[in-house]
Amino acid sequence: MDLRQLRYFISIVEQGSFSKAAQELNVAQPALSLHVRNMEESLGTKLLFRGPHGVTTTEAGQILLRNARMIIEQINHAQEEILEHEAEPAGEVHLGLPGTISQILSVPLLLAARDRYPKIKLRIAEAMSGFVLEWMRDMRVDLALLYIPVSDRQLVSHPVLTENLWLLGPPKPMPGVASPSTRTVSFDAIARLPLVLPSHSHGLRSLLEDAAARNEFTLGPILEADSYGNIKGLVEAGAGYSILPFNAIAREVSAGRLLTWKIKEPGITRSVYVVKPVDRPMGNAARAIYSLVNETLNMLVDTGKWHGVKKAPKEKSN
Amino acid sequence: MDLRQLRYFISIVEQGSFSKAAQELNVAQPALSLHVRNMEESLGTKLLFRGPHGVTTTEAGQILLRNARMIIEQINHAQEEILEHEAEPAGEVHLGLPGTISQILSVPLLLAARDRYPKIKLRIAEAMSGFVLEWMRDMRVDLALLYIPVSDRQLVSHPVLTENLWLLGPPKPMPGVASPSTRTVSFDAIARLPLVLPSHSHGLRSLLEDAAARNEFTLGPILEADSYGNIKGLVEAGAGYSILPFNAIAREVSAGRLLTWKIKEPGITRSVYVVKPVDRPMGNAARAIYSLVNETLNMLVDTGKWHGVKKAPKEKSN
DNA sequence: CTCAGGACATACTAAATTTGTATGGATTTC
DNA sequence: GAAATCCATACAAATTTAGTATGTCCTGAG
């Protein structure tokens, strides 16, 4: 039994005639004769009574007709379901990201997702980079944003934007420590300052350690604090200086509670990477969110809400 | 979308590999590549992720797989339903017949139908030939048994059996009428006897009138009685002679309450015809009963329960 | 790091199926 | 009884499907 045969059969019965059906279907009448004969042979039963005024169904024909209609309907339903799925991504998408990114990104991303893909349930999970990466490997999240590039056989990352890190310090100079006198400071000037930095499990700390090593200087005395809030609080209270992206301190700076210095070229930069699985199925809901994340981040940069530089990821259509 | 494609697709997904599926399906692997590609093009979506260790479904592929399984199942179901319908006729079949036939046939036919086609509900309606024929034309019954052949554009009849009619008379000779002295009597001997016969609406009466006309003699004085019981009662009481099939009088004869004479060749015969619609759909339940009626009548003749001669109806497979 | 092996894709050819054309037989209708 | 209608059949043409040979990509072993 063939779908074509079923379609033809339905039309023949509905038209009550081979010839009429042939017209409707734009095929020659003998083709229909043949198909019906083949079906009758394969089923071992007559399906149609051939009368002088056309044809009527036998009981077996009735059974076939009913089933044929259901089958054709099912076929159409399947196609529609697939097309609709393409047009309207749906399902849960889990996105993992560090809290610092979440602070800026989550709200506009959730809003955009709600508007553009109402059938997608976007779950955002925050944690430190290390945990997020682990989630990604365990498939606990579908996508992740990280400050570090990843590239192995499971995961690939693409940079979305790069931001400069700024030196920040207390509004009043620390006793015994001179704040830099220029708006731009060099690495070794930084190395001479007491710093408030996150511990090693934070990507930021590694980034700075690496930059220090590359520039061949060692960091000064370090006070550890593992949240930006604490870091900023300590700096504001005059416990030391720190290095953070501008977003994290914009409010305090404009309120005059913190002073900032640019870091001399090439500066210290941190990039945001979108991480996705490389070879495993990524649903088109996840794909949609992937694009939306890129788009939203770009938008944040464009509107100045994220002080960074766009890095258009080179997309493959996967 | 094609059933073959769906079957192939299911196998590919189940095997997780084009090559394995090709083996299982006994087709070349490129054929599968092509079919999947065609489906993907026609749906505008990737259905499978091609990995180095085989393939996995995309989300669209999952949707297709689910639907494909349902469709294949539906197809198989349709075929099974039709085959089962052939094997097990079901539904109501209405059979119309004259009471005389019903007396002998109904019980064995109903029993046989119950055993052989338990899903068929066989309804038997009794009436005189004329009414039964009318029912047949009005499609109120699906099949009929009659003593007269029918053949027009709606109905055809086939003879099933022929029975001889016997002359019967009272055990004690009627005053003034000599019972035939030989075991076999001729037409003109019959014509000289006073007769008890049914009225013209009975097929039997027409049959006798016709036979009389053909043999160029006229029937003697006729007493009319419209049931076999009455006729037999009247004959037994010495009111006259009659002509009936042997079945109708077997009991009385063996009890010595009636005498019988054979009628000289070619005798007077009555045939039983099965009547069925000629061009309209006859369900296979009706077809089954049609065969069963023939079979049962033949059986009745074979076992001597109906004194007649089989006439194998030449069947067309309609 | 190279190489063998497995897996799917592509190109082209061969086979099978499907369709179309022409025609015939049967039956109804005017 | 002749024309018209309808389905069946036969054979040829066209399209679809399958097969063969080969290519490319990736993995995993040595």
mmCIF file of C-alpha atoms (C1' of nucleotides) in Angstrom, chain A residues 1-2 4, chain B residues 1-10 25 35 39 72, chain C residues 17-18, chain D residues 16-18:
data_model
loop_
_atom_site.group_PDB
_atom_site.id
_atom_site.type_symbol
_atom_site.label_atom_id
_atom_site.label_comp_id
_atom_site.label_asym_id
_atom_site.label_seq_id
_atom_site.Cartn_x
_atom_site.Cartn_y
_atom_site.Cartn_z
ATOM 1 C CA MET A 1 0.000 0.000 0.000
ATOM 2 C CA ASP A 2 1.254 3.344 -1.018
ATOM 3 C CA ARG A 4 -0.271 7.739 -3.621
ATOM 4 C CA MET B 1 6.471 12.038 1.997
ATOM 5 C CA ASP B 2 6.321 8.438 1.093
ATOM 6 C CA LEU B 3 5.613 5.332 3.109
ATOM 7 C CA ARG B 4 8.815 3.794 1.914
ATOM 8 C CA GLN B 5 10.716 6.835 3.111
ATOM 9 C CA LEU B 6 9.044 6.611 6.477
ATOM 10 C CA ARG B 7 9.877 2.939 6.852
ATOM 11 C CA TYR B 8 13.453 3.605 5.890
ATOM 12 C CA PHE B 9 13.655 6.515 8.242
ATOM 13 C CA ILE B 10 12.396 4.479 11.159
ATOM 14 C CA LEU B 25 16.444 -3.284 4.683
ATOM 15 C CA HIS B 35 15.700 9.385 0.731
ATOM 16 C CA MET B 39 12.736 14.308 3.047
ATOM 17 C CA ILE B 72 3.012 2.688 9.663
ATOM 18 C "C1'" DT C 17 7.760 1.710 -11.291
ATOM 19 C "C1'" DT C 18 4.570 4.919 -12.791
ATOM 20 C "C1'" DT D 16 11.421 7.370 -9.848
ATOM 21 C "C1'" DT D 17 14.179 4.351 -7.323
ATOM 22 C "C1'" DA D 18 18.092 1.373 -6.544
#
